mmCIF file of C-alpha atoms in Angstrom:
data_model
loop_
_atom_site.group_PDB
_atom_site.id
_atom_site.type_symbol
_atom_site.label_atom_id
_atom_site.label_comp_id
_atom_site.label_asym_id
_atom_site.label_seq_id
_atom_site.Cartn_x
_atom_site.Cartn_y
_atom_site.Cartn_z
ATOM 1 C CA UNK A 1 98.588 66.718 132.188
ATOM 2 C CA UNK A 2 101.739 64.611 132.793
ATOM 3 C CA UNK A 3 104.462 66.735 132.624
ATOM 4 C CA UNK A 4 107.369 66.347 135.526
ATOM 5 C CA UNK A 5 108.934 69.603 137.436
ATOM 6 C CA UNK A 6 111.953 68.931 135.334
ATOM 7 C CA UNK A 7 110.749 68.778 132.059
ATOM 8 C CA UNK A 8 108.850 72.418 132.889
ATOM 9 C CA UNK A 9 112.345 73.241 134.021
ATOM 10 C CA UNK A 10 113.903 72.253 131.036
ATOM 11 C CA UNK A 11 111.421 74.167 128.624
ATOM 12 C CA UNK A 12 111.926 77.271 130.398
ATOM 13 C CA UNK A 13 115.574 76.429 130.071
ATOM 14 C CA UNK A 14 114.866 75.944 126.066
ATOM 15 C CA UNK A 15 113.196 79.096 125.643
ATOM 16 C CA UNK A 16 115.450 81.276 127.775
ATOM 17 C CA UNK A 17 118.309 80.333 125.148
ATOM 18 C CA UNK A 18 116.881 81.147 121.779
ATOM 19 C CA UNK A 19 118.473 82.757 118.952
ATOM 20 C CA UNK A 20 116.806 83.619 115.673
ATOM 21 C CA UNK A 21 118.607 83.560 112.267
ATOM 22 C CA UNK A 22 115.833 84.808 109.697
ATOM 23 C CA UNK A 23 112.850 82.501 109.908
ATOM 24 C CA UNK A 24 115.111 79.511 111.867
ATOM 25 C CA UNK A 25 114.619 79.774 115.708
ATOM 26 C CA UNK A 26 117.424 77.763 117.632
ATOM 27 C CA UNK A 27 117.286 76.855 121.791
ATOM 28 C CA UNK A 28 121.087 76.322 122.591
ATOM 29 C CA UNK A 29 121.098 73.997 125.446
ATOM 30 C CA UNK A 30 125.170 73.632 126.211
ATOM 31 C CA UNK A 31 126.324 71.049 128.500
ATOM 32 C CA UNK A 32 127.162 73.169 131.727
ATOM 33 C CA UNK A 33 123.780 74.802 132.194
ATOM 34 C CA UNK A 34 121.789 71.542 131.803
ATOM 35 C CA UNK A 35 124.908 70.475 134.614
ATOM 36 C CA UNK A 36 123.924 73.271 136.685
ATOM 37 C CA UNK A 37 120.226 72.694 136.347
ATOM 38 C CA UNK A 38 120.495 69.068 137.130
ATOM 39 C CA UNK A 39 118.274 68.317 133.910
ATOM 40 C CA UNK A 40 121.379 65.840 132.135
ATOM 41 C CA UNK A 41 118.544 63.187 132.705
ATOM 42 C CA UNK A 42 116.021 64.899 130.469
ATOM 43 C CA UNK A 43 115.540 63.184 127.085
ATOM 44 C CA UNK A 44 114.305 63.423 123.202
ATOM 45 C CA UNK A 45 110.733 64.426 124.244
ATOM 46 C CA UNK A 46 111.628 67.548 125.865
ATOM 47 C CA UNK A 47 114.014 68.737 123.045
ATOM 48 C CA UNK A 48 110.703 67.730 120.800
ATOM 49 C CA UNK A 49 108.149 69.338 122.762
ATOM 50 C CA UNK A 50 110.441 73.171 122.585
ATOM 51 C CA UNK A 51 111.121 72.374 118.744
ATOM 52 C CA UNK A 52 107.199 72.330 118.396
ATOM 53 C CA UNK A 53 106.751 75.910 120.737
ATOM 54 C CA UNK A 54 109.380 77.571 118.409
ATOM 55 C CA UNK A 55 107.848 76.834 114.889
ATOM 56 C CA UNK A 56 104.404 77.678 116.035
ATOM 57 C CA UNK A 57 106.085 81.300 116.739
ATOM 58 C CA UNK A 58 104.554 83.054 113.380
ATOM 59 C CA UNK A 59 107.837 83.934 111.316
ATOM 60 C CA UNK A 60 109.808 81.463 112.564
ATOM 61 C CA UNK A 61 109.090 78.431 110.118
ATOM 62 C CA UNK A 62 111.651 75.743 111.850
ATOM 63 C CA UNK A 63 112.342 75.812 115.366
ATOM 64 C CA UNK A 64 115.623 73.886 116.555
ATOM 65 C CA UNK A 65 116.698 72.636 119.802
ATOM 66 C CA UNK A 66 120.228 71.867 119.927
ATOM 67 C CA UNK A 67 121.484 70.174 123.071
ATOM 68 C CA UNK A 68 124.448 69.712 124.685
ATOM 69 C CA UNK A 69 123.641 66.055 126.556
ATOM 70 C CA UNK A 70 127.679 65.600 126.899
ATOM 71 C CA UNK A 71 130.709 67.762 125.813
ATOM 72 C CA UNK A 72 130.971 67.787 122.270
ATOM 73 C CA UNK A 73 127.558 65.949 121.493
ATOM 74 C CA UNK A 74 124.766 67.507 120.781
ATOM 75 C CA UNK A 75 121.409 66.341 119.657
ATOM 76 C CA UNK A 76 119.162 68.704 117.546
ATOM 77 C CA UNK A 77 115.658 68.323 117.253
ATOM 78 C CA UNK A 78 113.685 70.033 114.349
ATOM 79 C CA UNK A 79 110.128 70.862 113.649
ATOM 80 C CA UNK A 80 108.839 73.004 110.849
ATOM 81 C CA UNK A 81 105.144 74.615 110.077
ATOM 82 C CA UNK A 82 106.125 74.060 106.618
ATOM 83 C CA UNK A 83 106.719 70.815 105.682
ATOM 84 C CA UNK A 84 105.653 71.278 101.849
ATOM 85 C CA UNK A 85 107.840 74.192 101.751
ATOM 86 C CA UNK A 86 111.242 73.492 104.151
ATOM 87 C CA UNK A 87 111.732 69.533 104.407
ATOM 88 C CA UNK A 88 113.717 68.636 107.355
ATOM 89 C CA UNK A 89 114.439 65.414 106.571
ATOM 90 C CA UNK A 90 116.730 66.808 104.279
ATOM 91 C CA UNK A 91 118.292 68.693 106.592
ATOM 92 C CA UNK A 92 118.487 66.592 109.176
ATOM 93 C CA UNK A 93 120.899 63.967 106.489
ATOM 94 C CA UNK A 94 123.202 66.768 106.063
ATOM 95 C CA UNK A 95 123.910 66.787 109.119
ATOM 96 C CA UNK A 96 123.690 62.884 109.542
ATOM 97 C CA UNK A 97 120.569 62.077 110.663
ATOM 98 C CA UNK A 98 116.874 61.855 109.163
ATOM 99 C CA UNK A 99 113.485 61.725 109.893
ATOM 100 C CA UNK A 100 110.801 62.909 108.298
ATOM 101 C CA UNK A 101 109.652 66.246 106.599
ATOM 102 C CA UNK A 102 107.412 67.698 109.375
ATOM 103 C CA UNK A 103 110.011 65.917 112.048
ATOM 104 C CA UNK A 104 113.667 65.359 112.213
ATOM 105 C CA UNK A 105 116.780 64.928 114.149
ATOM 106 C CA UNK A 106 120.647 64.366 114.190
ATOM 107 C CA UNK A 107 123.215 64.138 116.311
ATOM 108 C CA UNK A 108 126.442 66.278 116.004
ATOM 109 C CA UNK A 109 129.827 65.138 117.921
ATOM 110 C CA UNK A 110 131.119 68.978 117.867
ATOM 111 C CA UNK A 111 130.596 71.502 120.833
ATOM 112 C CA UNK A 112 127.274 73.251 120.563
ATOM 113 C CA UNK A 113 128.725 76.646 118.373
ATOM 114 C CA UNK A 114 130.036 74.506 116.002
ATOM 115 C CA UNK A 115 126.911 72.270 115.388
ATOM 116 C CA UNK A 116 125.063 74.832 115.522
ATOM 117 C CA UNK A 117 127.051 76.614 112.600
ATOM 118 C CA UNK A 118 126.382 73.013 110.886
ATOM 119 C CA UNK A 119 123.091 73.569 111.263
ATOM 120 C CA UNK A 120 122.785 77.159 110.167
ATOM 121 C CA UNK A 121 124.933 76.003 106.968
ATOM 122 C CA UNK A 122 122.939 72.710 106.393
ATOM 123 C CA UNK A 123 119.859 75.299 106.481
ATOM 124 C CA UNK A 124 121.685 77.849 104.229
ATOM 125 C CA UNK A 125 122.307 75.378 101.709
ATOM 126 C CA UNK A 126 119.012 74.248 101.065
ATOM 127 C CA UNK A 127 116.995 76.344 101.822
ATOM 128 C CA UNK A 128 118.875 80.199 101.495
ATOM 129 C CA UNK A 129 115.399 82.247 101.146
ATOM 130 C CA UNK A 130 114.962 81.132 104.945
ATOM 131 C CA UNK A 131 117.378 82.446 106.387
ATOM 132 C CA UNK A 132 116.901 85.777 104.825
ATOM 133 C CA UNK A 133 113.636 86.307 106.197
ATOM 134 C CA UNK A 134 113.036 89.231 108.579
#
């Protein structure tokens, strides 16, 4: 009971901009519509708080916010229902960050398509039968 008007904005920001790749479900936040939105400000909780909504979605086993705080720096966020099966911590180093299974995050100094195709090839090399999903 103590969320702001902007961090509702920024959620309904999050989940207006999701794309699925088999059971990973990304919220692409670029730079110019937080801008336009005026939500620049918002931090690491919100991205946390959409990456939890997206892998509580049944069939989508990691949910990923990826955003754009400045050009060409993005911060992803990762949560997983799985954390015996998909650790993110591992995922999170490939792309140069950490964490912990259940919870992880990096931060990626490329515009948001290319982290995101980090991401989708950090993902695809550990853990291929995930992205194959349906």
């Amino acid at each position: 009971n103590n969320l702001t008007p902007d961090a509702l904005k920024f959620e309904a920001l999050a989940l207006s901009k999701i794309e699925v790749v088999g059971g990973l479900a990304m919220s692409l936040l670029n730079y110019g519509d937080l801008k336009a939105s005026n939500l620049l400000k918002e931090g690491e909780s919100e991205n946390s708080f959409s990456a939890n909504k997206l892998k509580a979605v049944v069939g989508w086993d990691i949910g990923a916010v990826l955003t754009e705080s400045e050009p060409e720096i993005v911060k992803v966020s990762l949560r997983t229902r799985d954390a015996s099966k998909y650790d993110l911590s591992k995922i999170a180093e490939a792309l140069g960050g950490g964490g912990h299974k259940a919870a992880a995050g990096a931060l990626i100094r490329l515009p948001l398509a290319e982290a995101k195709q980090k991401l989708i090839e950090a993902v695809r090399s550990l853990y291929p039968e995930l992205l194959k999903l349906s």
